[in-house]
């Protein structure tokens, strides 16, 4: 491609509001442009990278035995009412009406659509397993779209759905998809990690895994054990219950003491010389309209996903101070379990305490010597806290947990029959009984993947794409297009390289060398060939952008050098 003819508007400065380095470079490099919050256009350069990612995804889906189809983005609301999800997702689900005022949604995912497609005709178990996938635009009206393509409101997803006649079949489909995902992310040159994950509102009793691209700007936190292979999204990571502390001797009764203005743990610790692990923290949550109290040790944090799952709720948030007063009859900041009339979820580490300090239930007072089980009933004990960095690994009990940040680029779920039963995707089993198909669903954020690769493979000057994703393999730069020798040699190399099947971007613009080099760094092709003053002796300068190594080559050496360096995923 000749750069002088290309829509490739590079920028010296990132537009304001671009919040991550990768996003800034995708804007400056002329890859994407924002149309509205969370809504992006892919310029020719961005479209080429996206297409390369799609090609890798398609090859690995085909290898896993999946068949590609394409489902509508515009879906009748009836399907979402049948599945019970129409009212569940709030404002994130984009709803609209057609000209006849019939209700529709813009698809954020396609469980309903694909199961209703299969619900049309009953299948014999002999027709299963089926693995279907699509690469298609999804719509989710995020409250705070941010970080460019990492969290958009319209984005490209590969979503696959498996249909089996047995749980063993689902395990096999799941395993094949899991392995296909590992191959896809390896071919994209990503530093990634599969982690145990929470299945969330999608349901599905069979568990799930997320695939995380490691990145300091990732929104997710991974709990990772350096000793064993354990890795889990912090939302899911099981916390270990410490051994029961036994009091030496009889414990005095709970007694109130004055703590004017001390509503927080740090205040109690600093003003009354208490230890955080000796305090019982009581937080009131509102989950799908119901109010519950969660008790965790003062040095621990509540894990809201675990609480939400224990309650089977979809939405959860800390109750506002006025709601605490109204629902618990206690002053916010001084709430405690003694005399509390709310349902209590108690973390195992609290039950392991011999005694603790808690809110007294009235302004400016706390209680000391509160004994779980004596001064308040232990109704529901569970794991309601975050695993902490440094804690013993819940899997091997040897390593100490470390936290890493990650970008979720893939998520695979065992769904079971949750959707097939509701939407009638049935099959006749070997005994002729009509049975709901056993499903799995598997997603990759294709546009998010592009941004994750950019975040992982950038330097100050630009992104360095792995050759399997790069918009072009080679950036060919005649330093001065006014110099006939340079231009002729560049054109000759352009013909030879494209003739050998390489994608080449020829910077044939009449621009100063500095401008060309800055743009080449922003565009980030794996190989750059500079045709400069050595053109007279038939020599060019070859740069491998991943290693930074530069070498002067005879024209005749160029083809082999490029072929040698274009390995598929580095
Ligand atoms: C919605 C809205 C947002 C959503 C969903 C539904 C996430 C929703 C989970 C999934 C599960 C899998 C198939 C591919 C892999 C992921 N956000 N999820 O179901 F209505 Cl507004 O999408 N779907």
XYZ file of C-alpha atoms and ligand atoms in Angstrom:
593
model
C 0.000 0.000 0.000
C 1.290 3.498 -0.818
C 1.087 5.743 2.224
C 0.496 8.860 0.113
C -2.884 7.404 -0.857
C -3.853 5.985 2.537
C -6.343 7.346 5.083
C -3.776 7.275 7.883
C -4.115 10.429 10.005
C -1.287 10.153 12.543
C -1.209 12.655 15.409
C 1.768 14.147 17.225
C -0.282 14.450 20.439
C -3.013 12.180 21.836
C -6.421 13.863 21.981
C -7.495 14.782 25.528
C -9.317 12.156 27.579
C -7.421 9.178 26.185
C -6.827 7.462 29.493
C -4.372 4.624 28.784
C -1.062 4.632 26.911
C -2.308 1.980 24.474
C -5.454 3.946 23.711
C -3.426 7.106 23.098
C -1.199 5.274 20.639
C -4.132 3.711 18.760
C -5.498 7.247 18.312
C -2.139 8.806 17.427
C -1.250 5.946 15.067
C -4.398 6.489 12.990
C -5.899 3.118 14.005
C -9.238 4.271 15.489
C -11.327 7.359 16.051
C -14.024 7.893 18.679
C -17.530 8.615 17.370
C -19.092 8.862 20.843
C -18.302 7.589 24.344
C -17.485 3.897 24.036
C -18.203 3.905 20.275
C -15.292 3.712 17.802
C -14.547 3.773 14.088
C -11.750 1.534 12.793
C -9.657 3.354 10.203
C -7.950 1.226 7.529
C -4.957 0.443 9.773
C -7.156 -0.624 12.677
C -9.409 -2.643 10.397
C -6.431 -4.607 9.088
C -5.288 -5.550 12.605
C -8.858 -6.503 13.559
C -9.106 -8.676 10.455
C -5.842 -10.431 11.334
C -7.207 -11.213 14.806
C -10.422 -12.524 13.268
C -8.400 -14.757 10.939
C -6.578 -16.317 13.890
C -9.874 -16.775 15.760
C -11.563 -18.390 12.746
C -8.664 -20.771 12.139
C -8.701 -21.954 15.750
C -12.503 -22.188 15.892
C -12.478 -24.326 12.753
C -9.745 -26.488 14.273
C -11.926 -26.942 17.376
C -14.772 -28.155 15.168
C -16.951 -25.057 15.457
C -19.162 -23.857 12.589
C -19.454 -20.149 11.880
C -22.864 -18.533 11.591
C -24.127 -14.960 11.980
C -27.030 -14.030 14.268
C -29.019 -10.774 14.272
C -28.028 -7.919 16.563
C -31.702 -6.828 16.655
C -33.544 -9.323 18.866
C -37.240 -9.511 19.838
C -37.785 -8.682 23.518
C -40.010 -11.803 23.820
C -36.926 -14.012 23.786
C -35.461 -12.050 26.705
C -38.756 -12.187 28.556
C -38.895 -15.977 28.061
C -35.366 -16.337 29.469
C -36.255 -14.005 32.338
C -33.439 -11.611 31.552
C -35.325 -8.687 30.015
C -35.675 -6.853 33.342
C -32.454 -8.133 34.919
C -29.814 -6.063 33.215
C -31.181 -2.591 33.782
C -29.907 0.232 31.643
C -27.015 -1.816 30.282
C -29.437 -3.682 28.010
C -30.274 -1.357 25.090
C -34.014 -1.552 24.424
C -35.848 0.003 21.487
C -39.065 -0.226 19.533
C -39.626 -0.895 15.855
C -42.042 1.139 13.706
C -44.951 -1.017 14.951
C -43.905 -0.208 18.508
C -42.855 -3.792 19.148
C -40.072 -4.175 21.760
C -36.569 -5.196 20.700
C -33.110 -5.251 22.227
C -29.695 -4.648 20.657
C -27.928 -7.922 21.486
C -25.345 -7.789 24.274
C -24.926 -11.558 23.911
C -26.757 -14.338 22.125
C -27.774 -17.191 24.433
C -31.468 -16.492 23.805
C -31.052 -16.086 20.063
C -29.002 -19.209 19.472
C -31.166 -21.454 21.684
C -34.338 -20.245 19.998
C -32.670 -20.940 16.621
C -32.074 -24.539 17.724
C -35.420 -24.737 19.478
C -37.056 -24.821 16.071
C -36.549 -28.504 15.522
C -35.982 -31.338 17.979
C -32.689 -33.060 17.338
C -31.703 -36.617 17.807
C -28.797 -37.083 20.187
C -26.973 -38.383 17.121
C -26.896 -34.806 15.789
C -24.962 -33.637 18.872
C -22.470 -32.274 19.800
C -22.823 -29.008 17.971
C -20.405 -26.096 18.327
C -21.551 -22.858 16.716
C -19.859 -19.466 16.739
C -20.035 -15.978 15.309
C -17.899 -12.852 15.235
C -20.382 -10.069 15.725
C -21.052 -6.646 17.177
C -22.390 -6.524 20.714
C -24.116 -3.638 22.465
C -23.858 -2.985 26.194
C -24.680 0.475 27.520
C -21.844 0.667 30.047
C -22.350 3.332 32.690
C -18.718 4.424 32.394
C -17.177 3.384 29.068
C -13.427 3.967 29.325
C -9.944 3.048 28.087
C -10.993 3.112 24.459
C -11.664 -0.338 23.024
C -11.076 -1.984 26.408
C -14.568 -1.117 27.618
C -16.834 0.008 24.800
C -20.593 0.206 24.342
C -20.460 -1.286 20.840
C -17.746 -3.890 20.427
C -16.755 -6.978 18.473
C -17.091 -10.357 20.177
C -16.490 -13.917 19.087
C -19.214 -15.809 20.891
C -19.515 -19.578 20.633
C -22.157 -21.943 21.982
C -21.822 -25.695 22.448
C -24.719 -28.150 22.576
C -24.182 -31.624 24.023
C -26.341 -34.587 25.037
C -24.356 -35.347 28.209
C -22.241 -33.653 30.885
C -19.235 -35.631 29.665
C -19.885 -34.177 26.221
C -19.957 -30.674 27.682
C -16.645 -31.323 29.455
C -15.130 -32.308 26.108
C -16.520 -29.247 24.306
C -15.306 -27.019 27.149
C -11.829 -28.552 27.035
C -11.560 -28.072 23.278
C -12.613 -24.446 23.522
C -10.239 -23.848 26.455
C -7.341 -25.178 24.375
C -8.412 -23.219 21.298
C -8.368 -20.058 23.447
C -4.836 -20.784 24.637
C -3.710 -21.192 21.004
C -5.466 -17.984 19.910
C -3.869 -15.884 22.643
C -0.442 -17.439 22.042
C -0.713 -16.644 18.323
C -1.632 -13.073 19.271
C 1.651 -12.852 21.170
C -0.149 -12.119 24.448
C 1.156 -12.660 27.962
C -2.028 -14.231 29.340
C -3.236 -16.466 32.141
C -6.386 -18.632 32.452
C -8.014 -18.160 35.879
C -10.897 -19.719 37.793
C -13.747 -17.237 37.470
C -17.171 -16.416 38.795
C -19.979 -17.326 36.402
C -21.964 -14.243 37.470
C -25.566 -13.632 36.419
C -25.224 -15.842 33.332
C -25.660 -18.718 35.770
C -24.600 -22.162 34.781
C -23.609 -24.497 37.570
C -20.556 -25.913 35.844
C -18.086 -23.167 36.692
C -16.111 -21.010 34.344
C -12.668 -19.722 33.445
C -11.540 -16.270 32.365
C -8.492 -15.561 30.248
C -6.565 -12.559 31.530
C -4.021 -10.505 29.596
C -1.600 -9.344 32.280
C -1.478 -5.557 32.405
C -0.988 -2.901 35.062
C -4.045 -1.071 33.684
C -6.251 -4.179 33.850
C -9.527 -3.729 35.761
C -9.447 -7.254 37.178
C -7.317 -8.500 40.047
C -5.886 -12.006 39.865
C -4.875 -14.001 42.914
C -1.873 -16.061 41.799
C 0.210 -18.617 43.680
C 3.909 -18.642 42.703
C 4.281 -22.180 44.080
C 1.485 -24.034 42.293
C -0.509 -23.245 39.141
C -3.409 -21.775 41.107
C -4.781 -18.566 39.607
C -8.233 -17.101 40.197
C -10.090 -13.887 39.622
C -10.144 -12.250 43.049
C -13.954 -12.202 42.766
C -13.832 -15.986 42.932
C -10.661 -16.789 44.875
C -11.532 -18.832 47.973
C -10.328 -17.319 51.247
C -8.854 -19.586 53.904
C -10.560 -19.661 57.330
C -7.951 -19.131 60.084
C -7.862 -21.601 63.021
C -10.307 -20.895 65.903
C -8.761 -18.623 68.549
C -9.604 -20.022 71.986
C -9.843 -17.507 74.806
C -7.648 -18.304 77.811
C -10.046 -18.202 80.760
C -13.632 -16.946 80.945
C -14.434 -13.923 78.809
C -15.944 -10.879 80.527
C -19.359 -9.748 79.285
C -19.529 -7.324 76.358
C -19.192 -3.764 77.568
C -19.757 -0.415 75.846
C -17.061 2.236 75.680
C -17.184 5.767 74.341
C -15.663 6.360 70.916
C -16.856 9.831 69.885
C -16.648 10.351 66.120
C -14.734 7.090 65.431
C -16.725 5.565 62.574
C -13.879 3.814 60.758
C -11.414 1.034 61.550
C -8.332 3.261 61.098
C -9.802 5.790 63.566
C -10.456 3.050 66.145
C -6.946 1.673 65.646
C -5.193 5.028 65.926
C -7.339 6.540 68.712
C -7.890 3.502 70.945
C -4.794 1.429 70.210
C -6.918 -1.429 68.844
C -5.713 -3.974 66.235
C -7.769 -4.169 63.012
C -7.838 -7.974 63.272
C -9.487 -7.597 66.713
C -12.405 -5.623 65.305
C -15.580 -7.075 63.742
C -16.618 -4.856 60.815
C -20.378 -4.820 60.106
C -21.463 -3.475 56.711
C -25.091 -3.169 55.565
C -25.795 -3.978 51.905
C -28.845 -3.582 49.709
C -29.181 -6.537 47.318
C -32.120 -6.629 44.876
C -34.141 -4.612 47.377
C -33.351 -6.689 50.456
C -31.033 -5.463 53.249
C -28.426 -7.709 54.838
C -25.495 -7.192 57.220
C -22.109 -8.672 56.325
C -19.563 -9.274 59.109
C -15.856 -9.495 58.285
C -12.730 -9.085 60.410
C -11.464 -5.497 60.579
C -8.376 -6.227 58.484
C -10.387 -7.931 55.703
C -12.492 -6.579 52.818
C -15.990 -7.729 51.852
C -16.103 -9.548 48.491
C -19.364 -8.282 47.014
C -19.487 -10.954 44.287
C -19.376 -13.713 46.920
C -22.139 -11.974 48.902
C -24.211 -11.491 45.735
C -23.852 -15.173 44.821
C -24.741 -16.296 48.366
C -27.912 -14.207 48.144
C -28.673 -15.176 44.521
C -28.967 -11.462 43.852
C -28.084 -9.654 40.627
C -27.459 -6.146 41.954
C -25.726 -5.302 45.208
C -24.461 -2.059 46.750
C -23.554 -0.658 50.158
C -26.688 0.744 51.814
C -26.747 4.519 52.119
C -26.419 5.944 55.663
C -30.094 6.896 55.852
C -31.078 3.376 54.750
C -28.781 1.914 57.442
C -30.537 4.009 60.094
C -33.939 3.028 58.737
C -33.279 -0.670 58.136
C -30.860 -1.512 60.953
C -32.126 1.068 63.439
C -28.468 1.907 64.046
C -26.194 4.868 63.325
C -24.011 4.373 60.264
C -20.400 3.827 61.346
C -21.505 2.361 64.706
C -23.409 -0.650 63.383
C -22.718 -3.936 65.173
C -24.176 -7.469 65.345
C -25.404 -7.271 68.973
C -29.130 -6.596 68.835
C -29.068 -6.176 65.054
C -32.403 -7.120 63.484
C -31.033 -7.788 59.991
C -30.071 -11.074 58.307
C -26.323 -11.519 58.938
C -23.760 -13.127 56.620
C -20.743 -13.876 58.789
C -17.311 -14.546 57.335
C -15.532 -17.616 58.689
C -12.636 -15.515 60.000
C -15.051 -13.683 62.342
C -16.368 -16.944 63.784
C -12.735 -17.960 64.395
C -12.279 -14.944 66.678
C -12.511 -15.520 70.452
C -13.847 -12.005 70.962
C -13.889 -8.657 69.157
C -14.741 -4.972 69.223
C -17.907 -4.037 67.334
C -20.128 -1.043 66.808
C -22.491 -0.590 69.765
C -25.461 0.249 67.546
C -25.622 3.818 68.818
C -23.707 6.979 67.912
C -20.198 7.374 69.412
C -20.127 3.975 71.170
C -18.482 0.633 70.498
C -18.584 -2.690 72.396
C -15.574 -4.705 73.514
C -15.391 -8.419 74.491
C -18.114 -9.306 71.992
C -18.126 -13.107 71.600
C -19.497 -14.592 68.348
C -22.202 -17.128 69.205
C -22.605 -15.728 72.746
C -23.449 -12.068 72.118
C -24.900 -12.573 68.646
C -26.289 -15.621 66.820
C -24.115 -17.159 64.129
C -26.831 -17.716 61.510
C -25.025 -17.948 58.162
C -21.266 -18.503 58.040
C -19.403 -18.464 54.737
C -16.590 -17.059 52.654
C -17.563 -13.425 52.150
C -14.161 -11.766 52.051
C -11.379 -11.073 49.579
C -8.299 -13.232 49.716
C -5.416 -10.932 50.770
C -2.006 -10.718 49.092
C 0.541 -12.663 51.140
C -1.988 -15.176 52.467
C -1.414 -18.908 52.143
C -2.609 -20.344 48.798
C -6.042 -21.984 49.199
C -5.006 -24.631 46.648
C -1.554 -25.864 47.710
C -1.314 -24.382 51.211
C 2.376 -23.662 50.578
C 2.803 -20.613 48.350
C 1.892 -17.087 49.384
C -0.713 -15.430 47.174
C 0.370 -12.536 44.949
C -1.959 -10.087 43.192
C -1.646 -9.273 39.493
C -3.749 -6.960 37.337
C -5.383 -8.310 34.199
C -7.614 -7.451 31.247
C -10.330 -10.071 30.707
C -10.020 -11.064 27.026
C -11.935 -14.343 27.141
C -14.495 -16.116 29.286
C -15.738 -19.704 28.983
C -18.764 -21.073 30.848
C -20.470 -24.390 31.441
C -24.102 -23.304 31.202
C -25.935 -26.608 31.581
C -29.607 -26.496 30.619
C -30.467 -23.018 31.960
C -31.288 -21.562 28.523
C -32.087 -24.692 26.504
C -34.827 -25.671 28.983
C -36.404 -22.196 28.956
C -36.140 -21.731 25.202
C -36.882 -25.251 24.086
C -33.586 -26.400 22.600
C -34.386 -30.082 23.069
C -33.080 -33.401 21.782
C -34.357 -36.977 21.832
C -31.985 -39.029 23.977
C -31.109 -42.663 23.274
C -34.281 -43.822 25.045
C -36.408 -41.392 22.988
C -37.001 -39.003 25.896
C -37.215 -35.283 25.047
C -34.349 -33.594 26.950
C -32.898 -30.054 27.064
C -29.499 -29.800 25.402
C -26.508 -29.275 27.679
C -24.817 -25.990 26.755
C -21.587 -24.143 27.143
C -20.838 -20.586 26.007
C -17.469 -19.110 25.122
C -16.574 -15.461 24.482
C -13.547 -13.548 23.245
C -13.546 -9.770 23.175
C -12.049 -9.361 19.685
C -11.878 -5.554 19.712
C -10.753 -5.607 23.343
C -8.020 -8.083 22.336
C -6.633 -5.548 19.852
C -6.389 -2.979 22.654
C -4.885 -5.515 25.093
C -2.121 -6.387 22.608
C -1.447 -2.658 22.183
C -1.213 -2.188 25.968
C 1.252 -5.067 26.284
C 3.438 -4.230 23.271
C 3.928 -0.512 23.345
C 6.985 1.644 23.887
C 7.283 5.434 24.063
C 7.212 5.750 20.287
C 4.358 3.381 19.446
C 3.006 -0.184 19.384
C 5.094 -3.087 18.085
C 2.648 -5.600 16.621
C 3.406 -9.326 16.467
C 3.752 -10.221 12.786
C 0.526 -12.267 12.880
C -1.437 -9.122 13.783
C 0.592 -6.288 12.213
C -1.278 -4.148 9.655
C 1.737 -4.630 7.377
C 4.792 -6.883 7.775
C 7.232 -4.326 6.378
C 7.369 -0.532 6.428
C 9.467 0.551 3.441
C 10.863 4.089 3.739
C 12.666 5.922 0.948
C 14.203 8.800 2.911
C 13.828 11.286 0.065
C 11.387 10.638 -2.771
C 13.175 13.401 -4.710
C 16.249 11.154 -4.937
C 15.627 9.022 -8.050
C 17.955 6.220 -6.954
C 16.219 5.842 -3.594
C 12.773 5.848 -5.153
C 13.673 3.304 -7.847
C 15.270 0.955 -5.321
C 12.316 1.316 -2.955
C 9.852 0.559 -5.771
C 11.921 -2.476 -6.768
C 11.910 -3.815 -3.187
C 8.184 -3.062 -2.933
C 7.486 -5.234 -6.002
C 9.767 -8.054 -4.810
C 8.378 -8.186 -1.267
C 4.701 -7.968 -2.274
C 5.476 -10.528 -4.974
C 6.611 -12.877 -2.189
C 3.321 -12.395 -0.354
C 4.438 -9.872 2.269
C 2.193 -6.941 3.153
C 4.244 -3.793 2.598
C 3.498 -0.170 3.459
C 5.542 2.117 1.198
C 6.022 5.590 2.612
C 6.123 7.374 -0.739
C 5.162 10.730 0.793
C 7.215 13.811 0.070
C 7.898 14.371 3.780
C 11.010 15.079 5.871
C 12.792 11.982 7.178
C 11.952 12.826 10.807
C 8.223 12.838 10.074
C 8.510 9.491 8.307
C 10.443 7.877 11.162
C 8.019 9.158 13.817
C 5.036 7.869 11.867
C 6.729 4.506 11.281
C 7.258 4.137 15.041
C 3.592 4.935 15.708
C 2.364 2.456 13.080
C 4.587 -0.257 14.521
C 5.265 -2.699 11.664
C 7.589 -5.488 12.850
C 10.194 -4.752 10.146
C 11.354 -1.418 8.696
C 13.549 -0.980 5.643
C 15.139 2.442 5.105
C 16.321 3.289 1.599
C 18.747 6.161 2.108
C 22.087 7.411 0.812
C 23.471 3.816 0.594
C 20.963 3.207 -2.224
C 23.721 4.222 -4.620
C 25.676 1.081 -3.595
C 22.506 -1.020 -3.588
C 22.418 -1.209 0.195
C 19.525 -0.592 2.581
C 19.143 -0.442 6.364
C 16.938 -3.141 7.916
C 15.480 -2.672 11.430
C 13.762 -5.426 13.396
C 11.454 -3.299 15.564
C 11.017 -5.972 18.230
C 14.711 -6.277 18.950
C 15.731 -2.809 17.765
C 18.613 -4.433 15.876
C 19.638 -2.511 12.775
C 21.757 -3.909 9.968
C 22.880 -2.783 6.522
C 21.850 -5.324 3.888
C 22.549 -5.881 0.206
C 19.291 -5.588 -1.761
C 19.605 -9.279 -2.560
C 19.597 -10.217 1.146
C 16.381 -8.350 2.000
C 13.785 -10.975 1.079
C 15.417 -13.780 3.087
C 15.952 -11.473 6.069
C 12.280 -10.485 6.129
C 11.114 -14.085 5.697
C 13.371 -15.178 8.569
C 11.945 -12.586 10.981
C 8.217 -12.959 10.176
C 7.499 -15.725 12.723
C 3.727 -15.992 13.255
C 3.336 -14.650 16.780
C 6.320 -12.608 17.865
C -26.923 -8.577 29.106
C -26.120 -7.444 29.286
C -24.801 -7.556 29.624
C -24.243 -8.824 29.803
C -25.038 -9.963 29.624
C -26.389 -9.848 29.273
C -22.381 -10.156 30.298
C -24.428 -11.266 29.794
C -22.446 -12.575 30.305
C -22.208 -13.190 28.960
C -21.964 -14.637 28.986
C -21.390 -15.186 27.713
C -21.718 -15.613 25.360
C -20.265 -15.377 25.089
C -19.447 -15.492 26.320
C -19.992 -14.697 27.480
N -22.913 -8.942 30.153
N -23.107 -11.283 30.132
O -25.056 -12.327 29.642
F -28.220 -8.434 28.760
Cl -26.824 -5.886 29.026
O -22.255 -12.538 27.963
N -22.183 -14.889 26.557
